[in-house]
Amino acid sequence: MEGEGTTMTESTSIDLDAIREKYRQERDRRIRPDGAGQYRRAAGEFGYYATDPYTEREERAPKTDRVEALVIGAGFGGLLTGAFLRDAGVESIRLMDEAGDVGGTWYWNRYPGVRCDIESYVYMPLLEETGAMPTERYATGEEIRQHAIRIARHYDLYRDTLFQTRATSLVWNEDETEWEVETDRGDRFRARYVITSSGTLTQPKLPGIPGIETFRGHTFHTSRWDYGYTGGSADGDLIGLHDKRVAVIGTGATGLQVIPHLAEHAKELYVLQRTPSTVDVRDNRPTDWEWATSLQPGWQRERMENFLQVLAGEPVDESLVTDGWTKTTSLQRHILSGSVDQGVSDEERERQDEIDDALTMERIRARVDEIVTDPATAEALKPWYRYMCKRPGFSDLYLQAFNRPNVTLVDTADFHGVTGMTENAVLVGDDAYEVDCVVFATGFETGVSGVVSGTLPVAGRDGVQLLQAWGRGPRTLHGFFTHGFPNLFQLGPMQNANSVNFVHILQEQAEHIAAIIARADADDARWVEPTAEAEAGWVQTVFATARDVSAFQAECTPGYYNGEGTQAITGLTYSPGPVDFHRLLREWRAGDMSDVLVRDDDDARLRQRDLAGVAS
Ligand code: NDP
């Protein structure tokens, strides 16, 4: 008998009402009134959690020179920008980063087990250009970091880098048509163009656990791994932990990768879990060299495009990457934009998505039972929420770790997480777990590009601050540049399109920005700046097309995808999706760029600028 919310499929009966109710309960027992306020910044008294353990600080003389292009951030976004600018003939490029080398997230995240969770052949950029091929389908973090170094060398980007340096101020000098740049190392130099690519998940965060500062054992964050204490390397062999009792807090994408290594080497391991991740099949394997050598020129671009198309729900003849991501495309469209089947009503589509979602989650929960031998542990490891409420996880090692006798899963959900720390223990309710070391796998602050958060003040024309100009939210053309802030470009997922293969998104953005700069130079443009009309038109387009995902996110367990359950993060992306957006950018580039290039004889544009100056 089918109830209203009960749906019969070929082989399974799914009671959607019961599943919805279970999801609601699991969400409610995790909601905290303090939301994102529950975390502490790795700053001030906790600043040492963000200290660079990999590179000694080097003293150097301040720079007072001039460069053509300053790129802030030397992760893949900055490297790709540098590479495309170099290809476009720009000679003077300066990469700046707080890290001691290039690599961005792969510079910082060197914890044991760190790997790409998107197929390396589409994730690692410029493989053909640099003559590289990943050794595995999901490459190690160190291999990816070495690839970042390879890109920097190939495009001669080390020539003028400033590492261990944070930009502290950008001021537009209209007379010189240059940016005046200041940094925390006393630099005061000038740059004709400034491009920021400072990442979205960079600043480590810590849980605000009462008593955290009283703990006398050893602690660190996964993104600043202390191999001096644990021994070993990112490949494992953590011999320093053989006689140690270790607690790890956090079971997100990082936890999934690091916990198998801690389990293998710690004397005792307590895994402090609040919300279980989904853990689907990983299926990593070495690169098939016969396949690799058979690839024809242009293969990587084709494969990246194909992956993006499949994820965005666009029709393709063949899906070239078949993995956990391509299996679940219909489930991803709640969070990631893209095409939807217009042949069915919204209600019918939502109902079908919900059934697909429930079937996927049932399969993932059944996998836990297949692998984990202790029934109570297996039950606690089952995720009860819709698939895209959290970053999907993949591992063929994680669940297996809980079958080891030295590993204990501690479910903290009823207590909203770890409740306290003492000199020598982690507390969960009335239980104390005495440990020598606590590893925080507790993630990163979200969306904190310095420009957006205000830690990097930007003064544009007439000294107007960017955040002041944005009073009621970001205003950009295509997400990259803003009227009143000439020659300033931003990379990142803001008022444009996104995808799980974020490096591909960055590549398209970098290529676009470099093409505009190349055209500006070829045309002897005075500067690059969108007209107020073009900017207003784009903001309107983004809002008109934005898909409201607030209802979906409101039902989710808390996490950084939904502002820890207190706010829906919505309206920031171009909902027709990345494939459509990239097409739009290509078509726009084929035009005359007259809505961004300001020429010396461009009286109308210069007059518009003068009037804006008078008005402000
Ligand atoms: P997440 O924010 O995803 O996870 C943080 C974890 O800490 C969650 O399990 C969270 O539980 C837990 N936590 C936080 N506070 C407490 C507390 N007080 N008590 C107990 N547990 C707590 O961070 P990650 O570093 O795992 O991942 C961040 C992102 O980085 C990923 O989403 C992904 O985008 C990226 N990443 C990518 C990888 C790749 O291979 N490409 C690998 C690793 C990360 P709860 O869920 O309940 O909040």
XYZ file of C-alpha atoms and ligand atoms in Angstrom:
664
model
C 0.000 0.000 0.000
C 1.451 3.366 -0.969
C 0.981 6.246 1.449
C 1.014 9.810 0.143
C 4.762 10.191 0.638
C 5.604 6.582 -0.156
C 7.083 5.989 -3.553
C 7.520 2.589 -5.121
C 10.429 2.227 -7.476
C 11.406 -0.907 -9.389
C 13.007 -2.657 -6.459
C 12.778 -0.364 -3.491
C 10.039 1.182 -1.454
C 10.966 4.656 -0.341
C 8.933 6.381 2.307
C 9.725 10.009 1.540
C 7.690 11.289 4.484
C 9.646 9.142 6.905
C 12.945 10.199 5.338
C 11.984 13.881 5.469
C 11.046 13.506 9.125
C 14.311 11.751 9.944
C 16.290 14.468 8.115
C 14.407 17.143 10.045
C 15.189 15.482 13.380
C 18.856 15.098 12.531
C 19.029 18.712 11.434
C 17.264 20.012 14.541
C 19.537 18.186 16.949
C 22.543 19.906 15.355
C 21.278 23.469 14.969
C 23.079 25.902 17.270
C 21.782 29.395 17.918
C 25.311 30.787 17.587
C 25.585 29.525 13.966
C 28.837 30.624 12.365
C 29.657 32.462 15.626
C 30.579 29.101 17.197
C 33.996 29.237 15.539
C 37.146 31.077 16.524
C 39.543 32.718 14.139
C 43.065 31.374 14.032
C 44.278 34.833 15.062
C 45.303 36.692 18.209
C 45.920 34.179 21.008
C 45.159 31.398 18.486
C 47.337 32.911 15.787
C 49.883 30.110 16.072
C 47.341 27.743 14.501
C 47.828 29.694 11.245
C 51.629 30.017 11.428
C 53.459 28.606 8.405
C 55.239 25.387 9.465
C 56.774 24.798 6.031
C 58.949 27.844 5.224
C 61.219 29.916 7.473
C 60.422 33.613 7.398
C 62.924 35.470 5.225
C 63.824 39.106 5.725
C 64.032 41.264 2.607
C 64.208 44.920 1.597
C 60.879 46.624 0.820
C 59.977 47.052 -2.869
C 59.433 50.541 -4.214
C 59.319 49.740 -7.938
C 56.629 49.445 -10.589
C 55.164 46.341 -12.238
C 52.740 45.895 -15.070
C 50.531 43.290 -13.376
C 50.268 42.408 -9.703
C 48.534 39.094 -9.020
C 47.529 38.674 -5.377
C 47.371 34.971 -4.557
C 49.693 32.316 -5.997
C 47.334 29.341 -5.947
C 46.009 27.941 -9.200
C 43.913 31.071 -9.883
C 46.950 33.356 -9.617
C 49.217 30.939 -11.491
C 46.735 30.594 -14.339
C 46.390 34.368 -14.531
C 50.176 34.688 -14.630
C 50.420 31.982 -17.302
C 47.808 33.573 -19.585
C 49.262 37.047 -19.078
C 52.681 35.692 -19.981
C 51.228 34.068 -23.098
C 49.650 37.434 -23.928
C 53.106 39.024 -23.858
C 52.993 40.781 -20.482
C 56.609 40.932 -19.294
C 56.352 42.363 -15.824
C 54.191 40.113 -13.631
C 54.463 39.966 -9.850
C 52.806 37.163 -7.898
C 52.234 37.873 -4.222
C 51.194 35.399 -1.530
C 51.234 35.026 2.236
C 52.605 31.515 1.765
C 56.290 30.754 1.256
C 55.757 29.362 -2.261
C 53.120 28.875 -4.931
C 50.285 26.340 -4.650
C 47.623 28.060 -2.532
C 45.494 25.392 -0.880
C 48.059 22.758 -1.891
C 50.817 24.765 -0.232
C 48.955 24.789 3.065
C 47.223 21.415 3.074
C 49.953 18.811 3.403
C 48.263 16.533 5.930
C 48.717 12.765 5.592
C 46.453 11.413 2.866
C 45.794 14.767 1.172
C 44.582 14.220 -2.369
C 42.553 15.781 -5.075
C 38.908 14.739 -4.889
C 38.220 15.632 -8.528
C 39.845 13.544 -11.248
C 43.416 14.858 -11.684
C 43.215 14.845 -15.496
C 40.558 17.558 -15.348
C 41.601 19.202 -12.070
C 45.333 19.824 -12.612
C 45.494 22.681 -15.112
C 47.773 23.194 -18.120
C 48.877 19.559 -18.314
C 49.435 19.652 -22.065
C 51.059 23.085 -21.977
C 53.585 21.973 -19.355
C 54.061 18.432 -20.670
C 52.788 16.787 -17.487
C 50.582 13.813 -16.705
C 49.369 12.881 -13.215
C 50.555 9.493 -12.000
C 47.177 8.624 -10.480
C 43.536 9.295 -11.201
C 43.288 11.212 -7.894
C 46.761 12.628 -7.391
C 48.371 13.270 -4.027
C 48.542 16.809 -2.681
C 52.320 16.785 -3.059
C 52.071 15.851 -6.746
C 49.576 18.689 -7.240
C 51.816 21.120 -5.347
C 54.762 20.110 -7.526
C 52.589 20.751 -10.565
C 51.893 24.283 -9.287
C 55.669 24.787 -9.044
C 56.034 23.370 -12.571
C 53.552 25.949 -13.908
C 55.379 28.778 -12.126
C 58.685 27.666 -13.649
C 57.296 26.980 -17.110
C 55.837 30.484 -17.362
C 58.771 32.115 -15.579
C 56.535 33.380 -12.785
C 59.106 33.086 -9.974
C 61.073 35.978 -11.451
C 59.389 38.693 -9.429
C 57.360 36.991 -6.691
C 56.766 38.344 -3.213
C 56.089 35.462 -0.843
C 55.296 35.729 2.870
C 53.691 39.035 2.000
C 50.146 40.312 2.504
C 48.780 43.281 0.597
C 47.388 45.795 3.092
C 46.168 48.615 0.857
C 45.347 49.387 -2.772
C 44.860 53.008 -3.815
C 44.064 54.055 -7.390
C 46.162 56.931 -8.698
C 44.138 58.420 -11.550
C 46.879 60.766 -12.785
C 49.387 57.962 -13.197
C 46.690 55.385 -14.065
C 48.268 52.956 -11.620
C 47.522 51.286 -8.325
C 49.624 52.191 -5.298
C 50.189 49.009 -3.363
C 51.209 48.638 0.284
C 52.025 45.429 2.114
C 52.752 44.137 5.605
C 56.460 43.972 4.648
C 56.748 47.723 4.148
C 56.534 47.578 0.335
C 55.155 50.644 -1.474
C 55.141 49.925 -5.172
C 52.937 50.574 -8.183
C 51.067 48.270 -10.512
C 49.205 49.106 -13.681
C 46.849 46.152 -13.246
C 45.893 44.376 -10.028
C 44.274 40.954 -10.131
C 43.174 39.336 -6.871
C 42.823 35.591 -6.555
C 43.063 35.014 -2.865
C 40.867 31.949 -2.485
C 37.640 31.204 -0.705
C 38.638 28.608 1.909
C 42.007 29.770 3.174
C 41.832 30.906 6.783
C 41.762 27.919 9.182
C 39.015 28.035 11.783
C 38.783 26.447 15.190
C 35.723 25.424 17.144
C 34.965 27.735 20.069
C 35.298 24.897 22.590
C 35.267 26.077 26.215
C 38.670 25.426 27.776
C 40.453 24.960 24.425
C 43.243 27.245 25.660
C 43.802 25.137 28.799
C 44.824 21.994 26.927
C 48.474 21.191 27.694
C 48.974 18.474 25.090
C 49.892 19.068 21.468
C 47.392 20.603 19.011
C 47.398 21.815 15.421
C 45.082 22.371 12.466
C 45.195 19.972 9.505
C 46.246 22.808 7.170
C 49.396 23.385 9.251
C 50.390 19.759 9.840
C 53.122 19.312 12.424
C 55.342 16.555 11.029
C 57.929 17.479 13.653
C 55.518 15.953 16.187
C 53.867 13.166 14.197
C 56.859 12.088 12.119
C 56.317 10.712 8.633
C 55.062 12.556 5.606
C 51.898 13.121 3.576
C 52.289 9.476 2.499
C 51.859 8.351 6.111
C 54.375 6.564 8.355
C 53.510 8.797 11.332
C 55.911 7.038 13.686
C 55.767 9.882 16.215
C 52.203 8.828 17.063
C 52.903 5.185 17.883
C 52.785 5.848 21.619
C 50.222 8.666 21.477
C 46.518 8.953 22.251
C 45.093 11.224 19.598
C 41.731 12.957 19.157
C 40.683 14.289 15.773
C 37.810 16.769 15.622
C 36.008 16.957 12.285
C 34.848 14.428 9.709
C 34.494 16.585 6.578
C 36.427 16.102 3.324
C 39.715 16.590 5.208
C 38.783 14.252 8.054
C 37.963 11.511 5.537
C 41.456 11.664 4.096
C 43.455 12.084 7.278
C 41.677 9.682 9.650
C 42.844 6.432 7.979
C 46.472 7.537 8.525
C 45.903 8.575 12.131
C 44.111 5.264 12.709
C 47.041 3.322 11.301
C 49.661 5.000 13.476
C 48.177 6.362 16.711
C 48.193 4.138 19.776
C 44.583 5.178 20.319
C 42.434 7.357 18.114
C 39.197 9.079 19.104
C 37.247 10.427 16.142
C 35.010 13.229 17.407
C 32.173 13.357 14.910
C 29.283 15.803 14.812
C 27.796 15.130 11.368
C 28.845 12.105 9.301
C 29.958 12.745 5.735
C 28.672 10.779 2.785
C 31.412 8.308 1.870
C 31.021 6.961 -1.644
C 33.402 4.763 -3.646
C 36.716 6.453 -4.572
C 38.164 3.985 -7.057
C 41.579 5.577 -7.353
C 44.039 3.917 -9.709
C 47.397 4.540 -11.336
C 47.350 6.298 -14.674
C 47.078 3.920 -17.596
C 50.080 5.014 -19.646
C 48.792 3.374 -22.787
C 45.696 5.562 -22.511
C 47.772 8.625 -21.629
C 50.053 8.296 -24.644
C 47.092 7.730 -26.968
C 45.565 11.131 -26.127
C 45.387 13.641 -28.952
C 46.322 17.336 -28.609
C 43.508 19.314 -27.045
C 42.371 16.331 -24.992
C 42.509 18.091 -21.630
C 40.353 21.033 -22.633
C 37.871 18.605 -24.172
C 37.776 16.450 -21.040
C 37.368 19.456 -18.722
C 34.548 20.833 -20.872
C 32.895 17.454 -20.997
C 33.034 17.056 -17.198
C 31.588 20.527 -16.757
C 28.823 19.832 -19.277
C 27.859 16.564 -17.628
C 27.736 18.149 -14.171
C 25.746 21.106 -15.491
C 23.190 18.742 -17.037
C 24.079 19.646 -20.635
C 23.705 16.953 -23.311
C 26.924 15.138 -24.335
C 27.575 12.209 -26.688
C 29.703 10.475 -24.121
C 30.666 11.208 -20.520
C 34.482 11.049 -20.521
C 34.881 11.120 -16.741
C 32.679 8.582 -15.060
C 32.980 8.845 -11.310
C 31.077 9.647 -8.145
C 30.429 13.212 -9.317
C 29.017 12.348 -12.734
C 26.748 9.702 -11.133
C 24.841 12.298 -9.145
C 24.370 15.270 -11.441
C 20.641 15.697 -10.890
C 21.290 15.866 -7.152
C 23.875 18.603 -7.542
C 21.669 21.121 -9.276
C 20.198 22.333 -5.995
C 23.541 23.819 -5.108
C 25.270 24.099 -8.473
C 23.407 25.767 -11.235
C 22.902 24.323 -14.678
C 20.291 23.136 -17.113
C 17.196 21.327 -15.992
C 14.784 19.231 -17.977
C 12.117 21.713 -19.077
C 9.804 18.922 -20.213
C 8.465 18.342 -16.699
C 6.879 20.628 -14.137
C 8.955 22.003 -11.260
C 6.978 19.836 -8.818
C 7.551 16.666 -10.814
C 11.261 17.444 -11.212
C 11.632 18.119 -7.504
C 9.815 14.883 -6.673
C 12.042 12.862 -9.007
C 15.167 14.557 -7.614
C 14.057 13.735 -4.107
C 13.575 10.082 -5.001
C 16.994 9.938 -6.716
C 18.475 11.643 -3.684
C 16.887 9.161 -1.292
C 18.076 6.200 -3.381
C 21.635 7.549 -3.463
C 21.644 8.193 0.264
C 20.199 4.714 0.956
C 23.029 3.220 -1.104
C 25.592 5.268 0.794
C 24.096 4.246 4.144
C 24.032 0.597 3.057
C 27.744 0.877 2.196
C 28.427 1.793 5.830
C 26.747 -1.455 6.961
C 28.721 -3.455 4.410
C 32.067 -2.151 5.653
C 31.784 -1.320 9.352
C 31.504 -4.417 11.519
C 30.263 -2.914 14.803
C 26.530 -2.174 14.319
C 26.400 0.799 16.735
C 29.420 2.422 15.085
C 27.915 1.780 11.661
C 24.649 3.394 12.713
C 26.438 6.513 13.967
C 28.404 6.808 10.707
C 25.256 7.001 8.551
C 24.506 10.404 7.060
C 20.880 11.560 7.270
C 20.432 14.566 5.007
C 20.060 15.263 1.309
C 23.127 14.504 -0.758
C 24.260 18.068 -1.502
C 23.709 19.436 2.002
C 27.418 18.842 2.532
C 30.409 18.416 0.286
C 30.090 14.806 -0.958
C 32.901 12.553 0.225
C 34.691 9.619 -1.407
C 37.025 7.116 0.205
C 37.895 3.455 0.087
C 39.861 3.715 3.368
C 37.823 5.847 5.760
C 34.996 3.563 6.903
C 37.434 0.647 7.103
C 39.452 2.553 9.730
C 36.616 2.107 12.248
C 37.153 -1.659 12.261
C 40.521 -1.189 13.933
C 40.609 -1.972 17.662
C 42.488 1.265 18.460
C 39.812 3.513 16.888
C 36.768 4.826 18.758
C 34.025 6.859 17.137
C 32.584 9.459 19.519
C 29.278 10.901 18.316
C 28.911 14.461 19.596
C 25.706 15.374 17.734
C 23.489 15.420 20.849
C 25.867 17.942 22.399
C 26.256 20.152 19.295
C 29.896 19.104 19.122
C 32.747 18.734 21.568
C 31.638 20.374 24.827
C 34.960 21.228 26.422
C 38.669 20.703 26.792
C 40.731 20.393 29.943
C 44.484 20.200 30.505
C 44.609 16.647 29.231
C 41.224 15.679 27.815
C 38.475 16.355 25.336
C 34.978 16.448 26.849
C 31.714 15.312 25.331
C 28.874 15.672 27.838
C 29.938 13.754 30.959
C 32.624 11.779 29.176
C 36.289 12.782 29.181
C 38.724 11.360 26.623
C 42.295 11.710 27.835
C 44.635 12.391 24.938
C 48.148 13.595 24.164
C 47.259 15.347 20.936
C 44.214 17.010 19.352
C 44.072 17.477 15.575
C 41.567 20.058 14.342
C 40.075 18.998 11.006
C 37.522 21.753 11.451
C 37.752 23.539 8.112
C 38.099 27.121 6.994
C 36.385 30.462 7.109
C 34.323 30.829 3.958
C 34.493 33.490 1.282
C 37.060 35.604 3.030
C 38.896 37.147 0.115
C 40.547 40.200 1.661
C 38.839 42.502 -0.811
C 35.382 41.243 0.126
C 35.986 40.999 3.880
C 37.643 44.415 4.024
C 40.996 43.209 5.369
C 42.471 44.508 2.111
C 41.048 48.044 1.797
C 40.676 49.195 -1.801
C 40.299 52.896 -2.621
C 39.200 53.550 -6.189
C 38.522 56.785 -8.021
C 38.252 59.828 -5.698
C 39.244 57.636 -2.753
C 35.921 55.754 -2.706
C 36.301 52.474 -0.798
C 35.174 49.377 -2.665
C 33.021 48.093 0.206
C 31.432 51.533 0.465
C 30.653 51.495 -3.262
C 29.149 48.045 -2.748
C 27.034 49.260 0.206
C 24.145 46.888 -0.572
C 26.168 44.013 -1.958
C 28.748 43.379 -4.688
C 28.294 45.180 -8.012
C 30.354 43.823 -10.871
C 30.368 43.070 -14.563
C 30.602 39.253 -14.884
C 31.893 39.112 -11.314
C 35.323 40.461 -12.284
C 35.402 44.250 -12.180
C 33.535 47.258 -10.825
C 32.793 50.750 -12.064
C 34.990 53.307 -10.272
C 37.839 50.800 -9.772
C 39.842 50.807 -13.008
C 42.303 48.039 -13.865
C 41.234 45.951 -10.877
C 40.059 42.372 -11.460
C 38.868 39.698 -9.073
C 38.826 35.961 -9.576
C 36.402 33.833 -7.630
C 32.828 32.616 -7.440
C 30.992 35.933 -7.219
C 28.177 36.968 -9.557
C 29.361 34.392 -12.069
C 29.321 30.609 -12.390
C 30.753 27.872 -10.219
C 31.431 24.146 -10.380
C 32.929 21.443 -8.197
C 35.946 21.558 -10.517
C 36.791 25.000 -9.245
C 40.177 25.124 -10.968
C 38.439 24.871 -14.327
C 36.305 27.865 -13.333
C 39.463 29.748 -12.366
C 41.083 28.855 -15.683
C 38.197 30.346 -17.675
C 38.288 33.450 -15.499
C 42.063 33.865 -15.819
C 41.890 33.433 -19.578
C 39.143 36.036 -19.802
C 40.964 38.610 -17.692
C 44.236 38.096 -19.569
C 42.405 38.523 -22.898
C 40.944 41.846 -21.737
C 44.324 43.120 -20.556
C 45.921 42.026 -23.834
C 43.243 43.869 -25.817
C 43.567 46.962 -23.616
C 47.307 47.035 -24.262
C 46.932 46.368 -27.975
C 44.377 49.181 -28.249
C 46.407 51.572 -26.065
C 43.416 51.877 -23.766
C 43.850 54.324 -20.946
C 42.376 51.791 -18.538
C 39.835 48.998 -18.163
C 36.624 49.762 -16.303
C 33.052 48.645 -16.890
C 30.493 51.347 -17.597
C 27.937 51.891 -14.856
C 25.269 50.681 -17.317
C 27.070 47.431 -18.162
C 27.603 46.735 -14.465
C 23.976 47.490 -13.553
C 22.798 45.289 -16.411
C 24.870 42.354 -15.179
C 23.776 42.708 -11.547
C 20.191 42.712 -12.787
C 20.839 39.599 -14.891
C 22.341 37.749 -11.931
C 19.412 38.585 -9.686
C 16.839 37.875 -12.388
C 18.294 34.430 -13.078
C 19.226 33.470 -9.501
C 17.653 30.240 -8.359
C 16.257 30.333 -4.867
C 17.857 27.459 -2.983
C 16.900 28.746 0.454
C 14.124 26.170 0.977
C 16.513 23.315 0.126
C 19.253 24.687 2.365
C 16.920 25.440 5.242
C 16.156 21.696 5.436
C 19.846 20.764 5.552
C 21.978 19.882 8.520
C 24.173 22.889 9.382
C 27.486 23.430 7.653
C 29.346 26.037 5.684
C 27.100 25.496 2.646
C 24.140 27.033 4.508
C 25.789 29.484 6.894
C 25.713 26.838 9.675
C 21.954 26.524 9.317
C 21.176 30.160 10.018
C 21.150 31.664 6.556
C 20.772 30.512 3.005
C 23.649 31.488 0.766
C 21.851 32.437 -2.403
C 21.638 34.853 -5.309
C 25.364 35.073 -5.916
C 25.785 32.937 -9.006
C 24.616 33.092 -12.583
C 22.061 30.313 -12.571
C 22.042 29.260 -16.231
C 25.315 27.646 -15.180
C 28.993 27.526 -16.058
C 28.674 26.197 -19.606
C 26.301 29.002 -20.517
C 28.444 31.547 -18.678
C 31.647 30.540 -20.436
C 29.855 30.763 -23.785
C 28.636 34.217 -22.821
C 32.193 35.289 -21.945
C 33.579 33.969 -25.242
C 30.926 35.815 -27.227
C 31.556 38.978 -25.242
C 35.312 38.726 -25.901
C 34.652 38.409 -29.621
C 33.029 41.860 -29.499
C 34.745 45.240 -29.258
C 34.873 45.337 -25.419
C 33.701 48.931 -25.661
C 31.833 48.649 -22.362
C 35.115 48.156 -20.479
C 37.934 49.742 -22.488
C 38.419 53.448 -21.885
C 40.514 55.168 -24.560
C 42.191 58.574 -24.419
C 39.838 59.890 -27.078
C 36.812 58.325 -25.391
C 35.208 61.616 -24.453
C 31.876 60.128 -23.472
C 33.449 57.621 -21.056
C 35.791 60.187 -19.545
C 32.913 62.628 -19.148
C 30.871 59.934 -17.404
C 33.809 59.452 -15.055
C 34.033 63.211 -14.408
C 30.338 63.455 -13.658
C 30.559 60.489 -11.282
C 33.437 62.267 -9.552
C 31.386 65.442 -9.135
C 28.404 63.460 -7.840
C 30.484 61.671 -5.218
P 34.581 21.153 6.789
O 34.125 22.514 7.192
O 33.940 20.500 5.655
O 34.460 20.159 8.020
C 34.692 20.572 9.336
C 34.367 19.423 10.243
O 34.568 19.822 11.598
C 32.909 18.996 10.137
O 32.850 17.589 10.213
C 32.289 19.650 11.365
O 31.101 19.031 11.798
C 33.410 19.461 12.355
N 33.287 20.341 13.533
C 33.337 21.674 13.561
N 33.160 22.133 14.815
C 33.010 21.048 15.598
C 32.789 20.874 16.974
N 32.656 21.917 17.809
N 32.702 19.611 17.451
C 32.804 18.556 16.601
N 33.003 18.656 15.290
C 33.098 19.900 14.783
O 36.170 21.269 6.581
P 37.146 20.342 5.705
O 38.526 20.841 5.948
O 36.885 18.916 5.940
O 36.720 20.655 4.217
C 36.564 21.996 3.784
C 36.476 22.041 2.263
O 37.773 21.936 1.725
C 35.708 20.914 1.617
O 34.340 21.099 1.621
C 36.270 20.936 0.241
O 35.658 21.956 -0.514
C 37.712 21.283 0.498
N 38.529 20.050 0.530
C 38.829 19.505 -0.680
C 39.606 18.404 -0.744
C 39.974 17.904 -2.096
O 40.463 16.840 -2.176
N 39.786 18.632 -3.172
C 40.094 17.699 0.444
C 39.739 18.366 1.672
C 38.971 19.485 1.697
P 29.670 19.508 11.187
O 29.611 18.915 9.824
O 28.682 18.976 12.117
O 29.693 21.012 11.160
